[in-house]
GROMACS .gro file of N, CA, C and O in nm:
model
  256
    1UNK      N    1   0.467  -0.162   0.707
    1UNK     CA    2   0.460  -0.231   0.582
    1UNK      C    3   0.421  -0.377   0.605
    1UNK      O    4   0.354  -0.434   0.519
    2UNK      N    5   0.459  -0.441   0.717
    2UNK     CA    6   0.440  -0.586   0.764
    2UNK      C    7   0.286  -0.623   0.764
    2UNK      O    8   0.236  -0.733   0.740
    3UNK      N    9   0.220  -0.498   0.798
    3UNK     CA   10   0.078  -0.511   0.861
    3UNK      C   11   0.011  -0.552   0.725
    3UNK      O   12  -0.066  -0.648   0.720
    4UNK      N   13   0.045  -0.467   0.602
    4UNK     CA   14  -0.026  -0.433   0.475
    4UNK      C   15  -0.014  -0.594   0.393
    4UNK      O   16  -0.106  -0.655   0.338
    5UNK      N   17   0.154  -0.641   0.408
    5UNK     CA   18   0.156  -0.732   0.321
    5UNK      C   19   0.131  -0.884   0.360
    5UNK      O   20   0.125  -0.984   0.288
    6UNK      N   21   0.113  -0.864   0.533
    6UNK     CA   22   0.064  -1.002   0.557
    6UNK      C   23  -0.069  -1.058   0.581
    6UNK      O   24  -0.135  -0.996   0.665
    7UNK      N   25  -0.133  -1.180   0.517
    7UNK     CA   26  -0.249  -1.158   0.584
    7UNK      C   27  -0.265  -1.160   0.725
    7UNK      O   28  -0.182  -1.186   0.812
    8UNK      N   29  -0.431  -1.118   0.738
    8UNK     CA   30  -0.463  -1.086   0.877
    8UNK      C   31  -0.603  -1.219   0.871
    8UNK      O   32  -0.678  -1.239   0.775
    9UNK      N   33  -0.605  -1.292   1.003
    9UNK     CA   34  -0.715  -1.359   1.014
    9UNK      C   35  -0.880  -1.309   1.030
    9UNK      O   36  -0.980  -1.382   1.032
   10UNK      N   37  -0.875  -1.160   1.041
   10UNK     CA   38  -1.008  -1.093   1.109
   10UNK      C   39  -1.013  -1.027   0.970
   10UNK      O   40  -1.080  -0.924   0.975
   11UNK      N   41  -0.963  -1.055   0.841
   11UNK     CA   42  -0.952  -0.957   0.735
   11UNK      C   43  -0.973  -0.797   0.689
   11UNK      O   44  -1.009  -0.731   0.592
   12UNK      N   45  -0.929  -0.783   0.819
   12UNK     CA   46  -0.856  -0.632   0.813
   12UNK      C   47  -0.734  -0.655   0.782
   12UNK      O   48  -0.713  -0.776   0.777
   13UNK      N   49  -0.637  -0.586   0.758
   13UNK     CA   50  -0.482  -0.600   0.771
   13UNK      C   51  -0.455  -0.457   0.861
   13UNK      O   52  -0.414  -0.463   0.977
   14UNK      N   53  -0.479  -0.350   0.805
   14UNK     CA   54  -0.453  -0.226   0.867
   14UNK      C   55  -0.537  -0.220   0.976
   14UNK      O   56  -0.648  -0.253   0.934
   15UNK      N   57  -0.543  -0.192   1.108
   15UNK     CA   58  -0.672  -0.154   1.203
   15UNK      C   59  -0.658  -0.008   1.196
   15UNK      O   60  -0.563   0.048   1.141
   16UNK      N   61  -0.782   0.068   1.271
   16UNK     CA   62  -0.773   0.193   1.266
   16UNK      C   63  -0.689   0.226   1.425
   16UNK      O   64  -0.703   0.347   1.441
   17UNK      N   65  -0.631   0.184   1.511
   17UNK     CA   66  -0.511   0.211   1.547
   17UNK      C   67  -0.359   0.244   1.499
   17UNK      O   68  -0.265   0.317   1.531
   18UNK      N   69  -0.393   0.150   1.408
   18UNK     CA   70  -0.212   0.162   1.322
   18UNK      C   71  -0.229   0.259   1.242
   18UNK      O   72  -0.142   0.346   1.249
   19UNK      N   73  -0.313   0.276   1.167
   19UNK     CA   74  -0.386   0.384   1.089
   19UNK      C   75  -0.356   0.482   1.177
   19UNK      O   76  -0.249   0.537   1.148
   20UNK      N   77  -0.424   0.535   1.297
   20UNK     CA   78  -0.394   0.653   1.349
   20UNK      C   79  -0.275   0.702   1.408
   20UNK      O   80  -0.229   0.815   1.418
   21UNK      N   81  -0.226   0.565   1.452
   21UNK     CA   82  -0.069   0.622   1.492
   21UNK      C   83   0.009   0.657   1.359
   21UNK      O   84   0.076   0.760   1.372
   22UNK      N   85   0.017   0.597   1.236
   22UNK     CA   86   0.048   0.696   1.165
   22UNK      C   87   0.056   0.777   1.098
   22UNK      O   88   0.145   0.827   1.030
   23UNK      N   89  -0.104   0.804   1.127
   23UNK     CA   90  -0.102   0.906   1.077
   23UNK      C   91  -0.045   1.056   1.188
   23UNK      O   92  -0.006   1.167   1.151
   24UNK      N   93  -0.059   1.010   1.303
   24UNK     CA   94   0.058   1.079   1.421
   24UNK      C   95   0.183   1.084   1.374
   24UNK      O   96   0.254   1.124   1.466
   25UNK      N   97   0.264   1.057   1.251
   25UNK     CA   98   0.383   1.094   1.291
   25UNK      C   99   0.388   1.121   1.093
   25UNK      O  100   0.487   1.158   1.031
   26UNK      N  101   0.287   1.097   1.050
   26UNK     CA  102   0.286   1.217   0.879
   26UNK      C  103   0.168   1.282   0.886
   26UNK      O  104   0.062   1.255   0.941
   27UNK      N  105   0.205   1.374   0.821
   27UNK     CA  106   0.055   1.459   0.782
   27UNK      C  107  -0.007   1.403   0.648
   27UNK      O  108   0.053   1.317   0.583
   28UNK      N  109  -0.148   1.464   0.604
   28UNK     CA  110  -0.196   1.406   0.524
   28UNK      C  111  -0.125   1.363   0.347
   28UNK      O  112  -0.153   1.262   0.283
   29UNK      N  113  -0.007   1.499   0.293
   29UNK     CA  114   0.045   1.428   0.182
   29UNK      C  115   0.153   1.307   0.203
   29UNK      O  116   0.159   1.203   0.136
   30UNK      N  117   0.243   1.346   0.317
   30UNK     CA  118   0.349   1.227   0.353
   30UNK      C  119   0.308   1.098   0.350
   30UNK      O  120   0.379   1.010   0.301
   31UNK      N  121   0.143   1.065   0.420
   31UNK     CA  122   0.087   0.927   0.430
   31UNK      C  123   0.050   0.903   0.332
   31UNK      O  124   0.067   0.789   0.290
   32UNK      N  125  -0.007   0.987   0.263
   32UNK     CA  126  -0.097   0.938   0.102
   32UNK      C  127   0.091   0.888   0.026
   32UNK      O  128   0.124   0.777  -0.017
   33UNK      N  129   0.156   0.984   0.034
   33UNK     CA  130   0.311   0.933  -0.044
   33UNK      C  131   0.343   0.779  -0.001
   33UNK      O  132   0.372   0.690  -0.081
   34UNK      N  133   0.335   0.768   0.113
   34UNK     CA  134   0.397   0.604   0.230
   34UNK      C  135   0.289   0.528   0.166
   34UNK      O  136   0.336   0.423   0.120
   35UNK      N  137   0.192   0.537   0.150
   35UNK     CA  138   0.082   0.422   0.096
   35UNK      C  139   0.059   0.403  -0.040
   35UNK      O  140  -0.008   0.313  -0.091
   36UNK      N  141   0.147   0.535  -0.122
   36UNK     CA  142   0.130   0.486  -0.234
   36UNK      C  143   0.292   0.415  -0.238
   36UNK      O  144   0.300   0.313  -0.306
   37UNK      N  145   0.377   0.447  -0.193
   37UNK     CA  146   0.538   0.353  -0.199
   37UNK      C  147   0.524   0.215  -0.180
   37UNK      O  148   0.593   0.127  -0.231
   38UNK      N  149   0.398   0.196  -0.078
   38UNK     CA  150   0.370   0.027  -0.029
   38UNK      C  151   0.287   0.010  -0.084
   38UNK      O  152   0.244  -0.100  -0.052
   39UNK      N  153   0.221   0.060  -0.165
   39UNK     CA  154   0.133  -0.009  -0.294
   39UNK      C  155   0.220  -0.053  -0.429
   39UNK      O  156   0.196  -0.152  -0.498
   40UNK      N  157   0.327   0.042  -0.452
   40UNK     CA  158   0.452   0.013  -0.530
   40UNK      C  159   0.525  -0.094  -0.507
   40UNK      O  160   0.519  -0.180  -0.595
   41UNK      N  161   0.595  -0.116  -0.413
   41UNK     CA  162   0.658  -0.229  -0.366
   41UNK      C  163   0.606  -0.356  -0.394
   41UNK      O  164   0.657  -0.446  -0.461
   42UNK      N  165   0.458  -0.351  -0.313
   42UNK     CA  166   0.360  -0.472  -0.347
   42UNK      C  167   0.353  -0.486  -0.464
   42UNK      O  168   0.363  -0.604  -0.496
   43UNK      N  169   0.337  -0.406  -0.560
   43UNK     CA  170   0.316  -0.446  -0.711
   43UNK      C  171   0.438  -0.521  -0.782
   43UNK      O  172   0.439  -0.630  -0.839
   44UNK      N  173   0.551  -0.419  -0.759
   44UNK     CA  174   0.706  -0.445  -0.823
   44UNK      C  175   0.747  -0.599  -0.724
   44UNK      O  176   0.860  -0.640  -0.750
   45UNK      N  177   0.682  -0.671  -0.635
   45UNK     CA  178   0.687  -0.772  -0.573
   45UNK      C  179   0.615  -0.872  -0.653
   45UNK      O  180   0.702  -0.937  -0.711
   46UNK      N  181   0.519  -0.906  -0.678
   46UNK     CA  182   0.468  -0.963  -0.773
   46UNK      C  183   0.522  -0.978  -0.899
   46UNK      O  184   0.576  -1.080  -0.942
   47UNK      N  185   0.507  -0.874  -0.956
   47UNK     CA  186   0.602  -0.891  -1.105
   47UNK      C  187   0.753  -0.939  -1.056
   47UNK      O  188   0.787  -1.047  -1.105
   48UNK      N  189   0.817  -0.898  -0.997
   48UNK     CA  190   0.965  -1.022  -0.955
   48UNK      C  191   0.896  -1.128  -0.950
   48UNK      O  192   0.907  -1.179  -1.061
   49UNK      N  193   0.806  -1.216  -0.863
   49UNK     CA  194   0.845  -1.345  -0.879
   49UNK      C  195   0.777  -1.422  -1.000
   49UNK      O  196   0.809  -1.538  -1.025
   50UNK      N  197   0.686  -1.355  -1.071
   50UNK     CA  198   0.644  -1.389  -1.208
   50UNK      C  199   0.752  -1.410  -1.269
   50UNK      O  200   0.797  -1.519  -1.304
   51UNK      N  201   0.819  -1.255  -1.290
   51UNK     CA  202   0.927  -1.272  -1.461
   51UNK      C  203   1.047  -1.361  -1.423
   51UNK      O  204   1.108  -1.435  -1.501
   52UNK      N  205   1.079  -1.336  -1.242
   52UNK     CA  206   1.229  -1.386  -1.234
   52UNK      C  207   1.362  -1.291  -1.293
   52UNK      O  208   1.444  -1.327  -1.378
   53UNK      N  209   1.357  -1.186  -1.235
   53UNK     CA  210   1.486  -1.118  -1.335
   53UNK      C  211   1.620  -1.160  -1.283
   53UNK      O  212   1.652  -1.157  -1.165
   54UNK      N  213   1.697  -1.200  -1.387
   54UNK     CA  214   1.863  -1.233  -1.339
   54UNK      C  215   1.915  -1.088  -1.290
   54UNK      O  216   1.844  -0.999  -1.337
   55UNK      N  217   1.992  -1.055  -1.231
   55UNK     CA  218   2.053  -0.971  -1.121
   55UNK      C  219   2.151  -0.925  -1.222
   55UNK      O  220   2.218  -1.015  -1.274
   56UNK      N  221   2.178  -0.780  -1.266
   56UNK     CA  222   2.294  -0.767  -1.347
   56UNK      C  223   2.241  -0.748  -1.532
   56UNK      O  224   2.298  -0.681  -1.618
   57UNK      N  225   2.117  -0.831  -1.546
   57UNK     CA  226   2.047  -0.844  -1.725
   57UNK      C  227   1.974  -0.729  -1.694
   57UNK      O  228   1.956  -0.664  -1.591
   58UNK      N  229   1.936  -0.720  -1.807
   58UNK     CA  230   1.821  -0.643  -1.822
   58UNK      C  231   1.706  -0.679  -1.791
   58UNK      O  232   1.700  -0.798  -1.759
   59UNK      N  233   1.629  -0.634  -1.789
   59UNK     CA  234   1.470  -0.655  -1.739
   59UNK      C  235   1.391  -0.792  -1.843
   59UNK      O  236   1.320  -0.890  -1.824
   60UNK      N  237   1.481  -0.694  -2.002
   60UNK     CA  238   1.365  -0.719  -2.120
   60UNK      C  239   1.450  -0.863  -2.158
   60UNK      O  240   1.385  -0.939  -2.230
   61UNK      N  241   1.566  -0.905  -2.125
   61UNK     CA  242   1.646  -1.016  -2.191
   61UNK      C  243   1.611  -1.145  -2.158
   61UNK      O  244   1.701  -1.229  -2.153
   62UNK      N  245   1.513  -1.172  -2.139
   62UNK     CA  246   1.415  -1.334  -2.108
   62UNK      C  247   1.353  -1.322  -2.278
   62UNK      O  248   1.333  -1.409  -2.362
   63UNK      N  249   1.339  -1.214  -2.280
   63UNK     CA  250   1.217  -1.221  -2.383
   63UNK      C  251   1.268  -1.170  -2.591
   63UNK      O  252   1.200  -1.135  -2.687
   64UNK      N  253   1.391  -1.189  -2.572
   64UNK     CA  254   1.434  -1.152  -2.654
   64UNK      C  255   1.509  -1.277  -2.748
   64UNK      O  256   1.567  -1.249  -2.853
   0.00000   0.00000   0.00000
């Protein structure tokens, strides 16, 4: 996950090493599942530091 969300100076982030090692240890639906969870994360990461949610409120109670 480190590889995906940090930048990389050669602007790859993933190489096709890391790529292949794991794809060595999922098969093809498990990885498509892992890359779509760290495409999730990344997203639901963004929207936190936009809205700011208080811990405990609701999501929608800024806006109400």
């Amino acid at each position: 996950m480190e590889a995906v969300l940090q930048p990389s100076a050669d602007g790859e982030r993933v190489s096709d090493e890391l790529y292949a090692l794991a794809a060595g240890h999922y098969d093809a639906k498990a990885l498509a599942t892992l890359v779509n969870a760290i495409g999730q994360v990344g997203f639901f990461i963004a929207i936190a530091l936009i809205a700011k949610p208080v811990p405990g409120r609701s999501f929608t109670d800024p806006w109400k």
